[in-house]
PDB file of C-alpha atoms in Angstrom:
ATOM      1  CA  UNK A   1     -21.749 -43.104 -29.175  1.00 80.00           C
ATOM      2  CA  UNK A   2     -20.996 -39.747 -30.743  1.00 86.00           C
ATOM      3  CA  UNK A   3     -22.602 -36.728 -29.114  1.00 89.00           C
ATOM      4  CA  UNK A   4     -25.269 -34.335 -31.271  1.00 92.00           C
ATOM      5  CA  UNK A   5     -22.971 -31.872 -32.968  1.00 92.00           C
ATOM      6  CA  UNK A   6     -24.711 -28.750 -32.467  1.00 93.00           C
ATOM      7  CA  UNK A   7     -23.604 -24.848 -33.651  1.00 91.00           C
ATOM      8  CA  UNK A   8     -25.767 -21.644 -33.298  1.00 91.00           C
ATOM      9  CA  UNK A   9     -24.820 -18.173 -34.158  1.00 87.00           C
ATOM     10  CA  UNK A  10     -26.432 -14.830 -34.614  1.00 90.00           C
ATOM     11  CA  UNK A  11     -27.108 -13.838 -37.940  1.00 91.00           C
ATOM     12  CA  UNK A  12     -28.504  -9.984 -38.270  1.00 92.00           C
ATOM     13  CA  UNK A  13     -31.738 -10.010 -39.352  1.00 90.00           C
ATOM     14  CA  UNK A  14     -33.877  -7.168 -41.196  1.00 87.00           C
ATOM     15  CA  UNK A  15     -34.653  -4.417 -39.280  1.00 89.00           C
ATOM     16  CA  UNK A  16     -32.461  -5.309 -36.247  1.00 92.00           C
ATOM     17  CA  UNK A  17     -30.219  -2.318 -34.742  1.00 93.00           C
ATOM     18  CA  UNK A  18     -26.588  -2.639 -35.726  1.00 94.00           C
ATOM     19  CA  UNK A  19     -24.246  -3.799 -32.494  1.00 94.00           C
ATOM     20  CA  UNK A  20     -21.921  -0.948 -33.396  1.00 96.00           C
ATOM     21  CA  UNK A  21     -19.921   0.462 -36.047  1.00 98.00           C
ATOM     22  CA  UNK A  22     -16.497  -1.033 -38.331  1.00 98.00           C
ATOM     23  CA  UNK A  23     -14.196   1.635 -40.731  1.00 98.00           C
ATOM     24  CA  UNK A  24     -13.080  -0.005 -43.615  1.00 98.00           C
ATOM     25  CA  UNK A  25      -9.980   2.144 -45.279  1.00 98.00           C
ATOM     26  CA  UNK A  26      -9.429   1.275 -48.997  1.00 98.00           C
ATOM     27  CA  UNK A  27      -6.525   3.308 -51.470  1.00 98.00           C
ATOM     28  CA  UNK A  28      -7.646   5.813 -53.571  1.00 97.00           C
ATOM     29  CA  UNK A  29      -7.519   5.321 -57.547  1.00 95.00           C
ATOM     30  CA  UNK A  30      -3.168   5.185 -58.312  1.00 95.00           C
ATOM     31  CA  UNK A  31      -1.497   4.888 -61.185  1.00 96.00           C
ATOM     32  CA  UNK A  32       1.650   2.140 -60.430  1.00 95.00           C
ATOM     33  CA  UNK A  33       5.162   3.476 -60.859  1.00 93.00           C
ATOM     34  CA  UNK A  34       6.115  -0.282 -61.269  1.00 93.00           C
ATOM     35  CA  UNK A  35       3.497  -1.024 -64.276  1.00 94.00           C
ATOM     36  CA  UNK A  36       1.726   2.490 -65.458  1.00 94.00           C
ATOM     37  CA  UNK A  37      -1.020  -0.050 -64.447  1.00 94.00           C
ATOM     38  CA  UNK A  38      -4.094   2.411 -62.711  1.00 95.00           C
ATOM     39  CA  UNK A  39      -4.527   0.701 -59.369  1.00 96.00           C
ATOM     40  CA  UNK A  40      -6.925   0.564 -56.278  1.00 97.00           C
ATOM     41  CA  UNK A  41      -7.936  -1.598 -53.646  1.00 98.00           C
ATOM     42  CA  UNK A  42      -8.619  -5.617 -54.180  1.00 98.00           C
ATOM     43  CA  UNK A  43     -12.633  -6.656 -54.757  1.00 98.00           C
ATOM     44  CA  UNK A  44     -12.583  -9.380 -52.343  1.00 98.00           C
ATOM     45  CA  UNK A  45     -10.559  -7.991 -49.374  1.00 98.00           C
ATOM     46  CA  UNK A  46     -13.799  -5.399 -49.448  1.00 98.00           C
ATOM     47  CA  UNK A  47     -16.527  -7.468 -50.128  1.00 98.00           C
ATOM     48  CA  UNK A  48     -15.860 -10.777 -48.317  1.00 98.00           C
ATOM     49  CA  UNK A  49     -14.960  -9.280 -44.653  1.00 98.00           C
ATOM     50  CA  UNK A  50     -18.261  -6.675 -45.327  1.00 98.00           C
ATOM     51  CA  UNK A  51     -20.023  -9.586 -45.923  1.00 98.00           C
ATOM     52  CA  UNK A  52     -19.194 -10.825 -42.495  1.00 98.00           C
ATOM     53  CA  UNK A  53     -19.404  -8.081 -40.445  1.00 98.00           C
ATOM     54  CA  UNK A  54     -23.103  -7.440 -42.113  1.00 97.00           C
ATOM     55  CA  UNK A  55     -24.275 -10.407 -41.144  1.00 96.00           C
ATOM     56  CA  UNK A  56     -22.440 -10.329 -37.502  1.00 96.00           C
ATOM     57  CA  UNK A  57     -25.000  -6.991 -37.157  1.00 96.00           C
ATOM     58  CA  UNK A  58     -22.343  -4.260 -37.872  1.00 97.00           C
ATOM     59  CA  UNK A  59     -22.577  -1.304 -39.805  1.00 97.00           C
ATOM     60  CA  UNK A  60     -19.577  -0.470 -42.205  1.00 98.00           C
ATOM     61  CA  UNK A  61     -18.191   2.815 -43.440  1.00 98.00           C
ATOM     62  CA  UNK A  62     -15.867   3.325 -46.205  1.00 98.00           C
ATOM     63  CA  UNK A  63     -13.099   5.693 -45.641  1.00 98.00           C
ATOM     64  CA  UNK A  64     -10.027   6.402 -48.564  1.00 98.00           C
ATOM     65  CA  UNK A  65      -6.727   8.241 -48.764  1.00 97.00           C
ATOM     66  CA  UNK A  66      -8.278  11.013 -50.548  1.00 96.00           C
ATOM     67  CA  UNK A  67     -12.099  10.220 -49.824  1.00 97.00           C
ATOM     68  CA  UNK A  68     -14.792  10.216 -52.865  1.00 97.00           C
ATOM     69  CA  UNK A  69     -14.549   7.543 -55.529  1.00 98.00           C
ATOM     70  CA  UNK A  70     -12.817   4.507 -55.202  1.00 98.00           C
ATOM     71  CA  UNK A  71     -11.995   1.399 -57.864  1.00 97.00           C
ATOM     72  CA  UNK A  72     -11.211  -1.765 -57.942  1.00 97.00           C
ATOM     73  CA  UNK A  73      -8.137  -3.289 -59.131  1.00 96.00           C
ATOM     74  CA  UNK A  74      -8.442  -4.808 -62.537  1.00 95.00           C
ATOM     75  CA  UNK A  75      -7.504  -8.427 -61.817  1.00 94.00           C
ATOM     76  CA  UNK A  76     -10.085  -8.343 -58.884  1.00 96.00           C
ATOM     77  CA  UNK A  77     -13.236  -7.518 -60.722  1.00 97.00           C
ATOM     78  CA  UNK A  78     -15.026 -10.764 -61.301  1.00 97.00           C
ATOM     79  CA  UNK A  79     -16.072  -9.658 -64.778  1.00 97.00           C
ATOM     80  CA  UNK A  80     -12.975  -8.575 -66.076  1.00 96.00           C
ATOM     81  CA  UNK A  81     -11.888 -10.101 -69.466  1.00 94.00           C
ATOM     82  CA  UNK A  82      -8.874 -11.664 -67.773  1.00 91.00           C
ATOM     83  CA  UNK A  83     -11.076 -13.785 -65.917  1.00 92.00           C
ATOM     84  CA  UNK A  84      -8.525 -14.016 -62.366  1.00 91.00           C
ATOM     85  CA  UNK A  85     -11.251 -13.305 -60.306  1.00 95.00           C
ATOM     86  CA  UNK A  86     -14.416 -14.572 -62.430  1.00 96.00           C
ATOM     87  CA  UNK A  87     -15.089 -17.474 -59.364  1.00 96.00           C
ATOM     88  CA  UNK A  88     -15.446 -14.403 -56.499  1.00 97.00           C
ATOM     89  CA  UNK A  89     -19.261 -14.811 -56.384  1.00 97.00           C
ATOM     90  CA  UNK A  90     -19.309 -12.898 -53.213  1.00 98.00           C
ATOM     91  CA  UNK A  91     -17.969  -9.593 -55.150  1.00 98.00           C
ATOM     92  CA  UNK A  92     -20.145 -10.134 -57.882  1.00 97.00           C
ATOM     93  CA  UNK A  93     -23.290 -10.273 -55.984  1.00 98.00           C
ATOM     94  CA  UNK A  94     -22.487  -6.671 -53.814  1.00 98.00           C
ATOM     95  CA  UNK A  95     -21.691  -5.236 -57.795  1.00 98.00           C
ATOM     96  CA  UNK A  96     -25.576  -5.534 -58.560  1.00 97.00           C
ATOM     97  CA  UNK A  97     -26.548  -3.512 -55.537  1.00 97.00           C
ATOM     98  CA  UNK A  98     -27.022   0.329 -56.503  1.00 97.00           C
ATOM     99  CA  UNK A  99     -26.217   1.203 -52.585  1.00 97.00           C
ATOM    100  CA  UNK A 100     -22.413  -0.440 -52.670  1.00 97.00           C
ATOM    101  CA  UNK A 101     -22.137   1.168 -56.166  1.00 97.00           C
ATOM    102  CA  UNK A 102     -22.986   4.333 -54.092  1.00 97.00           C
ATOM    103  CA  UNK A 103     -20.516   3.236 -51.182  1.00 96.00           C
ATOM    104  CA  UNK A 104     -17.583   3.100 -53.517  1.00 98.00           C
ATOM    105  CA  UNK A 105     -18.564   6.216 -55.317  1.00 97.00           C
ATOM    106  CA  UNK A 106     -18.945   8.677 -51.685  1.00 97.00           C
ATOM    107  CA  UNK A 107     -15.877   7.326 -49.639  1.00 98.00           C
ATOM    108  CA  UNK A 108     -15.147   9.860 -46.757  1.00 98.00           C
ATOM    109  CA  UNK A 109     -11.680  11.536 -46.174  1.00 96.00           C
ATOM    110  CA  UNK A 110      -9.345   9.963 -43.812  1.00 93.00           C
ATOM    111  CA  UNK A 111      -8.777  13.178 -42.034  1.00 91.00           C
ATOM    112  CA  UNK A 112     -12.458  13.301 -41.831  1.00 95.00           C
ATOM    113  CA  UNK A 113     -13.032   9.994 -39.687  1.00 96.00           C
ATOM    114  CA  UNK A 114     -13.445  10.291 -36.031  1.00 97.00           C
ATOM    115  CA  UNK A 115     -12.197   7.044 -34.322  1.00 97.00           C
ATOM    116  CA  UNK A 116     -14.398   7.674 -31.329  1.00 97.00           C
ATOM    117  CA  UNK A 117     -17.512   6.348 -34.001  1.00 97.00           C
ATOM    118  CA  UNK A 118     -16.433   3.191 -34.816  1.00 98.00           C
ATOM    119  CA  UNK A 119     -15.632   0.066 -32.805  1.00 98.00           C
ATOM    120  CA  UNK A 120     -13.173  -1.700 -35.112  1.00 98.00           C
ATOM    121  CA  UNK A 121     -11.016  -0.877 -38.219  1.00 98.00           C
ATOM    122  CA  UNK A 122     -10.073  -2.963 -41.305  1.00 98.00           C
ATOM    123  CA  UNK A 123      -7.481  -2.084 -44.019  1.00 98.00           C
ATOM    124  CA  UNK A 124      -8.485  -3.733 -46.868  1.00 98.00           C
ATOM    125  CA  UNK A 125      -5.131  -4.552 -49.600  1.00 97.00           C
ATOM    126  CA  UNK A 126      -4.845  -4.232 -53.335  1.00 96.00           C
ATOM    127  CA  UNK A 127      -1.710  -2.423 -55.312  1.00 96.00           C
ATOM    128  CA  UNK A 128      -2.586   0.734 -54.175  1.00 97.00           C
ATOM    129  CA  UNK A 129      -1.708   0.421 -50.868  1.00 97.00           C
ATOM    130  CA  UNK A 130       1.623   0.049 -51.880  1.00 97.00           C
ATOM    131  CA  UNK A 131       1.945   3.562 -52.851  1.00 97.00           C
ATOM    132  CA  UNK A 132      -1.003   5.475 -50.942  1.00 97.00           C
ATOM    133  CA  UNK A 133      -0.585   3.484 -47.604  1.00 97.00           C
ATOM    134  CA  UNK A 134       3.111   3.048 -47.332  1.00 93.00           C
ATOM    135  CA  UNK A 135       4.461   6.352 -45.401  1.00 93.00           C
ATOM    136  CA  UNK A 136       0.733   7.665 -45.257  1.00 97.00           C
ATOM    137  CA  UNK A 137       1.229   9.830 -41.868  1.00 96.00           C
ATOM    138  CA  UNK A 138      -2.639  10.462 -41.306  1.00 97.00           C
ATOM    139  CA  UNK A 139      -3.650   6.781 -42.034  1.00 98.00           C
ATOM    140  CA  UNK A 140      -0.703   5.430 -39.304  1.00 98.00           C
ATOM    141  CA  UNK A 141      -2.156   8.285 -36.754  1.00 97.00           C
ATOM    142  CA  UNK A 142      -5.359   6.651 -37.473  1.00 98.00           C
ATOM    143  CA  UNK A 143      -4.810   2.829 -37.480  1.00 98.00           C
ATOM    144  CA  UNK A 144      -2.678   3.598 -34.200  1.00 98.00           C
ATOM    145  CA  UNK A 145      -5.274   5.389 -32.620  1.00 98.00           C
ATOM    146  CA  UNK A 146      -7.819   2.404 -32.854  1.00 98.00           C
ATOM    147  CA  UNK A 147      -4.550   0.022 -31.888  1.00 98.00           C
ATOM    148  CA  UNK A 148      -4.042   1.879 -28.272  1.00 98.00           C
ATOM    149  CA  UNK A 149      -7.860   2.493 -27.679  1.00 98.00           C
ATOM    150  CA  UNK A 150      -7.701  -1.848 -27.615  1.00 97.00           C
ATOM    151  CA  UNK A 151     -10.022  -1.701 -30.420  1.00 98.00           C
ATOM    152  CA  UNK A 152      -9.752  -4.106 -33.188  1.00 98.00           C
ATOM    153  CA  UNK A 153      -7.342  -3.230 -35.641  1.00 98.00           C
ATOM    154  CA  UNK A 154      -7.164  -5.138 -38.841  1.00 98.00           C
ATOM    155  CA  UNK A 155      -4.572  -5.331 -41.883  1.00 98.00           C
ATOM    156  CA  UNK A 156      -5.099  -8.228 -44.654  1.00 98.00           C
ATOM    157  CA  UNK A 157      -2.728  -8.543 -48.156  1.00 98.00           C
ATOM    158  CA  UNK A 158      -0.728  -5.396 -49.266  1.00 98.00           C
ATOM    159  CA  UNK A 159      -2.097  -3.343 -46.816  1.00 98.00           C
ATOM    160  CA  UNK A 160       0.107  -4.564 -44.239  1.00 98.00           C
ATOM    161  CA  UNK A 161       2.758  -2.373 -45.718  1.00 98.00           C
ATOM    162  CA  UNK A 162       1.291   0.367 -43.251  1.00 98.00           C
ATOM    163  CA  UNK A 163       2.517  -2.106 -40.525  1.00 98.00           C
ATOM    164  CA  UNK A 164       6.352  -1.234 -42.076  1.00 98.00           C
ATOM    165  CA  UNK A 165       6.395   2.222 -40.247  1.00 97.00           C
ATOM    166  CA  UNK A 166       3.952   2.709 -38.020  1.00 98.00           C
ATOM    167  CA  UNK A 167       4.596   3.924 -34.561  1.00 97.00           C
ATOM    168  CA  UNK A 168       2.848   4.368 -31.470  1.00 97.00           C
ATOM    169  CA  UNK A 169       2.796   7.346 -29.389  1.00 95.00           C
ATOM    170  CA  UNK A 170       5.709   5.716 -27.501  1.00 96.00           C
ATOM    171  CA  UNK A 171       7.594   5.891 -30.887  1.00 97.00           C
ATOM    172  CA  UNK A 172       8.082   1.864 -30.931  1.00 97.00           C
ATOM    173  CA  UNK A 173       7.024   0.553 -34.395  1.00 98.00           C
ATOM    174  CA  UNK A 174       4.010  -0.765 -33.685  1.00 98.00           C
ATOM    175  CA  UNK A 175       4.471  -4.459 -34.294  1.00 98.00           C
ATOM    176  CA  UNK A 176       7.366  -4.904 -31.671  1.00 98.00           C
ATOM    177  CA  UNK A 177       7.042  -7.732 -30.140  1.00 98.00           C
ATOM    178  CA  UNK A 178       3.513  -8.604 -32.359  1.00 98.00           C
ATOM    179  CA  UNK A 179       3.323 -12.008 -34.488  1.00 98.00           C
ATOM    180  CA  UNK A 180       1.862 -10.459 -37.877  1.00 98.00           C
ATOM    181  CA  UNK A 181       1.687 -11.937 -41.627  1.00 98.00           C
ATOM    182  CA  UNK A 182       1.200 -10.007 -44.509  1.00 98.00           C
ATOM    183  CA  UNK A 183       1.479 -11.116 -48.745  1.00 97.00           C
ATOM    184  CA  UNK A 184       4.372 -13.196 -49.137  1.00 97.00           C
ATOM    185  CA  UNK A 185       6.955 -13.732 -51.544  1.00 97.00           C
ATOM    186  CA  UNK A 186       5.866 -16.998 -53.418  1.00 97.00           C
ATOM    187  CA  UNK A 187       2.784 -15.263 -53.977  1.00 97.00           C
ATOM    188  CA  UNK A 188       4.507 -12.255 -55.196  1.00 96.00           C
ATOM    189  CA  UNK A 189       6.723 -14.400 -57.430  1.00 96.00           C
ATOM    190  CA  UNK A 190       3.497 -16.256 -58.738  1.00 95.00           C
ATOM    191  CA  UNK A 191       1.424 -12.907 -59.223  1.00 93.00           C
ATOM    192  CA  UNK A 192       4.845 -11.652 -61.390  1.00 94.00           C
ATOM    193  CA  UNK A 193       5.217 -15.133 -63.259  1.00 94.00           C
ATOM    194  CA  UNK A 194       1.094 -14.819 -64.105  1.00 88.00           C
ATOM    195  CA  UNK A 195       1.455 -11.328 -65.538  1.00 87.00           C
ATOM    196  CA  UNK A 196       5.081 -11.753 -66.984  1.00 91.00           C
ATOM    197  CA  UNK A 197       6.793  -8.749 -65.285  1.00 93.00           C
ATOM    198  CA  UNK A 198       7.636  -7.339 -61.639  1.00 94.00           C
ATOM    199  CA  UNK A 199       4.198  -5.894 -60.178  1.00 94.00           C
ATOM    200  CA  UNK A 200       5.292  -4.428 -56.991  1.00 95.00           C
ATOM    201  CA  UNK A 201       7.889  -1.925 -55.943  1.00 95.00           C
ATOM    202  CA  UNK A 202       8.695  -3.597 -52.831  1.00 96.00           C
ATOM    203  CA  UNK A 203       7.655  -6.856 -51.198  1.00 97.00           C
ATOM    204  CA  UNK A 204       5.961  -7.160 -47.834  1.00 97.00           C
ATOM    205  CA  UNK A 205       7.848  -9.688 -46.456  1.00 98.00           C
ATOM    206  CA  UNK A 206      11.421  -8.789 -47.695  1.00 98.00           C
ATOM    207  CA  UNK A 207      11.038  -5.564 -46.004  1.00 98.00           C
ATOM    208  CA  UNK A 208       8.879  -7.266 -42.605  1.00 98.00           C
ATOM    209  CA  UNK A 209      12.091  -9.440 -41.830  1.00 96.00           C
ATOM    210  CA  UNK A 210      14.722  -6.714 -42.276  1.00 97.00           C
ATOM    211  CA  UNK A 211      12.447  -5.212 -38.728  1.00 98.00           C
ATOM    212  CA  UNK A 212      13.688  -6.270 -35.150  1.00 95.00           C
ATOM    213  CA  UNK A 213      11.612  -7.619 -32.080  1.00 97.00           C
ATOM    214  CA  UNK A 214       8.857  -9.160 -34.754  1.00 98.00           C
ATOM    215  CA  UNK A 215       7.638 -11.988 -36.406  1.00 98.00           C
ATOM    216  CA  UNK A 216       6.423 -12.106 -39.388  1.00 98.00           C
ATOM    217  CA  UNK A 217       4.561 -15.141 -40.439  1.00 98.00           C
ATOM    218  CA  UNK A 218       3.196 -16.523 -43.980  1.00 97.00           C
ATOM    219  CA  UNK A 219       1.694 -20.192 -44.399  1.00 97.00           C
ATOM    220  CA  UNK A 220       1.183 -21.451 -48.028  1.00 97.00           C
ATOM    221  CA  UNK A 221       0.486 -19.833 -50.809  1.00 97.00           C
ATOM    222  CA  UNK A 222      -2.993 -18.352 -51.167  1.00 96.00           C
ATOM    223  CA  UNK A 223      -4.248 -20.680 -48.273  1.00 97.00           C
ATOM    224  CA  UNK A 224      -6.391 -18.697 -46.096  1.00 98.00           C
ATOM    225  CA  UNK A 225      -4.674 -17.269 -42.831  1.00 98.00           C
ATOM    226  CA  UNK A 226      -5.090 -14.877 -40.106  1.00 98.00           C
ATOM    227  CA  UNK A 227      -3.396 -14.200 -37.133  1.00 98.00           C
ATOM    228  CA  UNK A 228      -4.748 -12.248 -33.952  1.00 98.00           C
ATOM    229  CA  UNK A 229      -1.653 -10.877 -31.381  1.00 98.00           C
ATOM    230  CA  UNK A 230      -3.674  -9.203 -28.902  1.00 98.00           C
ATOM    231  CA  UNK A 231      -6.000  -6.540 -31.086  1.00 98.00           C
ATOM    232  CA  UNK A 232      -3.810  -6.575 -34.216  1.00 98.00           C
ATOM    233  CA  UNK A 233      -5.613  -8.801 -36.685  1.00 98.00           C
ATOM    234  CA  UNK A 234      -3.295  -9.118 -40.059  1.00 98.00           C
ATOM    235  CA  UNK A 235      -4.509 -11.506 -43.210  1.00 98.00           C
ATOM    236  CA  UNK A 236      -2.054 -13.081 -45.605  1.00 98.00           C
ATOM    237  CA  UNK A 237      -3.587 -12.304 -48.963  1.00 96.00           C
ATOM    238  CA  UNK A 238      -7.204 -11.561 -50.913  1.00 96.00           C
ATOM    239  CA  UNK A 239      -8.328 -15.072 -49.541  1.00 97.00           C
ATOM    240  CA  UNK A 240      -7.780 -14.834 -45.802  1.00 97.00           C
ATOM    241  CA  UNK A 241      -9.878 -11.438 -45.181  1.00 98.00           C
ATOM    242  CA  UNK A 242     -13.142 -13.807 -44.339  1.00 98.00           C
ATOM    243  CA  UNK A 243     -10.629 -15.361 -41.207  1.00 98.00           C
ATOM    244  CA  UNK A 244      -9.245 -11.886 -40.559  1.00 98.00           C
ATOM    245  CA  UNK A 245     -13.070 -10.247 -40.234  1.00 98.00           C
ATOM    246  CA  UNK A 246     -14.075 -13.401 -38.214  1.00 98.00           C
ATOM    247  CA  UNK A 247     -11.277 -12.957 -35.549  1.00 98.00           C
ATOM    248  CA  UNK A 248     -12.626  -9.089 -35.712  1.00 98.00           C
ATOM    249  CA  UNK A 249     -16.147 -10.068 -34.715  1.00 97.00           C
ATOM    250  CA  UNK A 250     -15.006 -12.814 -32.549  1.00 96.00           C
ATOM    251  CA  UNK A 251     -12.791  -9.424 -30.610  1.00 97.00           C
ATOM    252  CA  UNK A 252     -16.069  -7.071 -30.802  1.00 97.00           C
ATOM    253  CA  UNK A 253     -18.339 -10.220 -29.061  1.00 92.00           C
ATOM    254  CA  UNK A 254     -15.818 -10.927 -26.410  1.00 87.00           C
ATOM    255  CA  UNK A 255     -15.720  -6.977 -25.279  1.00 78.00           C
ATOM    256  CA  UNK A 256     -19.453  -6.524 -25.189  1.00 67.00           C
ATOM    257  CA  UNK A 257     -20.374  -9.724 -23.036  1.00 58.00           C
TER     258      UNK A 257
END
């Protein structure tokens, strides 16, 4: 006879105090070189991993390349006329609540953010990234800060292109030795197929496997998946940030038993 399948686990309620604090680093508004497109950060890769570190009992800040407003990529809105994102429920529930319209508009600085606040970081993807992360010396001195304090350190979709260059203090890229995924090239080819023209400049995973001493790692296309090396936490694409935030939390519960 089967045992009672039983499962239990906190949900923050009203009025509880937060168990700590997560930075969540978005682009600032681009235009793409590639498409004259204006560009951001990706609806989802925001809204679903907030979603889970809200209800885990975290508080989330917003931090951006330049700070103040940011905005989400077209094909990411779930009411845009194109209609690519028109299932993401999750997205479209935060867009009717005047305080994340006032989190987008009042992002801080990066060089404003002291890690010492915040428990965990969490890049969140989009096209921007592609231009404002890429070489982005203040957001690598950041993310690496987090990654040697053994803090949670997160990546998910395009925003794994910070993961290209950056070092630690030792000057070894920081992914030596780390299993990591990041947006592959099927999805790339069926993103450029669905819009009829090349989106991105460069692809994640061409330039991952020109590194040495790493693996990079992608599993089908658009399936959710996450993978946790020690405290680097990358997602594949817009629909694996829920696993990335999870393995986050799961981190952040482990180092405060």
């Amino acid at each position: 006879m089967d045992l009672p399948r039983e499962e239990n686990s906190y949900v923050h309620f009203h009025g509880a105090d937060h168990k700590g604090r997560i930075l969540m680093v978005l682009s600032s508004p681009a235009i793409s070189k590639q498409t004259g497109w204006p560009i951001g950060f990706w609806a989802s890769e925001l809204t679903h991993p907030l979603h889970v570190f809200q209800e885990a009992g975290y508080e989330v800040e917003l931090a951006s390349t330049e700070g103040g407003k940011v905005v989400m990529d077209a094909f990411s809105d779930p009411t845009d006329e194109s209609g690519y994102s028109a299932h993401d429920v999750i997205s479209l529930g935060f867009m009717q609540l005047n305080w994340f319209d006032q989190l987008l508009e009042n992002t801080s600085k990066l060089t404003d953010i002291d890690p010492d606040r915040f428990d965990a970081i969490f890049l969140v993807g989009g096209q921007g990234p592609m231009y404002t992360f890429k070489g982005n010396t203040d957001l690598e001195k950041l993310f690496v800060s987090f990654f040697e304090a053994q803090k949670p350190s997160a990546a998910v979709c395009h925003s794994t292109t910070l993961l290209l260059e950056a070092r630690k203090m030792n000057g070894e890229l920081l992914v030596t030795d780390k299993t990591w995924t990041g947006f592959a090239n099927a999805e790339e080819d069926f993103a450029d197929q669905a819009v009829g023209q090349k989106i991105q400049p460069y692809r994640i995973e061409d330039e991952a496997i020109k590194l040495k001493n790493t693996t990079f790692k992608v599993a089908a296309p658009f399936s959710s998946y996450a993978i946790a090396d020690g405290n680097l936490i990358t997602g594949q694409q817009q629909n694996s940030g829920t696993a990335a935030a999870r393995m986050v939390i799961e981190q952040l519960s482990k180092s405060t038993r």
